[in-house]
Short mmCIF file of C-alpha atoms in Angstrom, two decimals:
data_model
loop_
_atom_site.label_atom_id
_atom_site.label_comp_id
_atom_site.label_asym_id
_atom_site.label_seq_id
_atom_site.Cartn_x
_atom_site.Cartn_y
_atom_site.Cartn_z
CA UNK A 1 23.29 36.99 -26.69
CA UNK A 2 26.59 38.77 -27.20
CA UNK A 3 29.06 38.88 -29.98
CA UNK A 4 32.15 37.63 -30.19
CA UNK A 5 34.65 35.95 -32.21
CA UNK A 6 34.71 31.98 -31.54
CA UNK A 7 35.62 29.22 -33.24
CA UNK A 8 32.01 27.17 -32.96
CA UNK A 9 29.76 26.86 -35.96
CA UNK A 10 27.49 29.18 -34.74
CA UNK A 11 30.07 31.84 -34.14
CA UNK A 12 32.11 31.27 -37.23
CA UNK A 13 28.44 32.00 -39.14
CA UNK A 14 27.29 34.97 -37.38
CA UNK A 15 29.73 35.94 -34.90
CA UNK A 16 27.21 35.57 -32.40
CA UNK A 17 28.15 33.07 -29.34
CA UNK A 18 24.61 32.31 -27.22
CA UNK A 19 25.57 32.11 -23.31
CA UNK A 20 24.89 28.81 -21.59
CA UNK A 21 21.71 28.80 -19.58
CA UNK A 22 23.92 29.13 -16.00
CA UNK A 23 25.57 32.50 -16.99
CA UNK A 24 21.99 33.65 -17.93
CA UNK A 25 20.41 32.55 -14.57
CA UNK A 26 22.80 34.30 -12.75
CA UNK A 27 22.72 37.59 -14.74
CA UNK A 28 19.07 37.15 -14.15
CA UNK A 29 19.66 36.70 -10.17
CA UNK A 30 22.10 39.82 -10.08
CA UNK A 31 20.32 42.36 -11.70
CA UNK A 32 16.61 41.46 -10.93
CA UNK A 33 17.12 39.45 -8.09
CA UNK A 34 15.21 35.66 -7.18
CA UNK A 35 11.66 36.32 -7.51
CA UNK A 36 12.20 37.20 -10.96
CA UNK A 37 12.64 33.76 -11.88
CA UNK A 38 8.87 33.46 -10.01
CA UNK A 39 7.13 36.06 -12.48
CA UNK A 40 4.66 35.05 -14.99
CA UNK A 41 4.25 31.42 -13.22
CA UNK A 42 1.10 32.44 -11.20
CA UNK A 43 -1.62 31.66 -13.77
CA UNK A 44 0.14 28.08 -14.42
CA UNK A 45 0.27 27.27 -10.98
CA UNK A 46 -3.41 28.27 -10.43
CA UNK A 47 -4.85 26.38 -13.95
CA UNK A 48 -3.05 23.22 -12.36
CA UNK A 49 -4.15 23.47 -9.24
CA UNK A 50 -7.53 23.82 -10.29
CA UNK A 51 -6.89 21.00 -12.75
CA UNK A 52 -5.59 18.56 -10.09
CA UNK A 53 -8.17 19.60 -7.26
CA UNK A 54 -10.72 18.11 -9.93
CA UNK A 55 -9.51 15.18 -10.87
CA UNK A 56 -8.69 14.44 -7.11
CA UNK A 57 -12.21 14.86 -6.30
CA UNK A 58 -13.93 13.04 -9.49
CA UNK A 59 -11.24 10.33 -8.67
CA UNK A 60 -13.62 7.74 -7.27
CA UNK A 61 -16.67 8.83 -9.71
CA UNK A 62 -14.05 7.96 -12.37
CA UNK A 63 -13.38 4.63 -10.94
CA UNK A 64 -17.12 3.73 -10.07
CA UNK A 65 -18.26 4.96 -13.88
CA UNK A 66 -14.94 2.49 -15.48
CA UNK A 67 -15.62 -0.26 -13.10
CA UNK A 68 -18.51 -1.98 -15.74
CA UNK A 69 -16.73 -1.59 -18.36
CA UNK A 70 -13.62 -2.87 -16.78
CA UNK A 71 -15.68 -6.40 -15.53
CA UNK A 72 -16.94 -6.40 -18.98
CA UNK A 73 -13.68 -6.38 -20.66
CA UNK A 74 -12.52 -9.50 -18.23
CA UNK A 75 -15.36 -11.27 -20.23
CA UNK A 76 -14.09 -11.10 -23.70
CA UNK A 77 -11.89 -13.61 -25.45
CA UNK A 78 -8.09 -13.72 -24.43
CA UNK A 79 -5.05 -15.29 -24.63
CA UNK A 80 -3.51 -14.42 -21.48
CA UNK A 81 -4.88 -15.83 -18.30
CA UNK A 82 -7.32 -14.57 -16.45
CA UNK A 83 -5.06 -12.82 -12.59
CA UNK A 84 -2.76 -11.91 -15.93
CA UNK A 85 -5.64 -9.37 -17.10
CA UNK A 86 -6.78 -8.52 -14.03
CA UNK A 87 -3.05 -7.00 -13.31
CA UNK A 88 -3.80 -3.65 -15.75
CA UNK A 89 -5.58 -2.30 -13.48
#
C-alpha cells in the first residue's frame, strides 16, 4: 500500500490508494524473484495430493458400496421414466 492523493473513495477517506494485484506481482518478481510466488504452497500441494491419491484408489470401493443403494433407489415410486432415472448416474 502507498499513499497518495487520488480522487477514488478510498483515497479521498484515507489517502491511501491500494496497488492493483499486477504492480504487486511484479514488485514481488523484481525484488524476490519467481520462486517466491512458489513459497508456502508445499504443504497444500502435498494434503491434496494425498487427498486425491485416496479417493483415486477407493474410487471403485465407492462405486461397488453405492451400487445397492443406487438399484434400490430405481425401485421407489417416480414420476419420471425409468432410462430418465437411470441418467443421474
Amino acid at each position: 500500500v502507498r499513499k497518495s492523493e487520488s480522487s477514488s473513495s478510498i483515497g479521498r477517506r484515507t489517502g491511501i490508494v491500494p496497488e492493483t494485484g499486477w504492480s504487486v506481482a511484479k514488485s514481488i518478481y523484481y525484488e524476490e524473484g519467481v520462486l517466491a510466488f512458489w513459497r508456502g504452497n508445499t504443504p497444500n500441494v502435498v494434503r491434496q495430493g494425498g487427498a486425491a491419491a485416496l479417493n483415486f484408489m477407493l474410487m471403485d470401493y465407492y462405486k461397488v458400496a453405492i451400487t445397492p443403494i443406487m438399484n434400490l433407489s430405481y425401485s421407489l415410486p417416480s414420476k419420471r421414466p425409468h432410462p430418465l432415472r437411470k441418467k443421474r448416474r
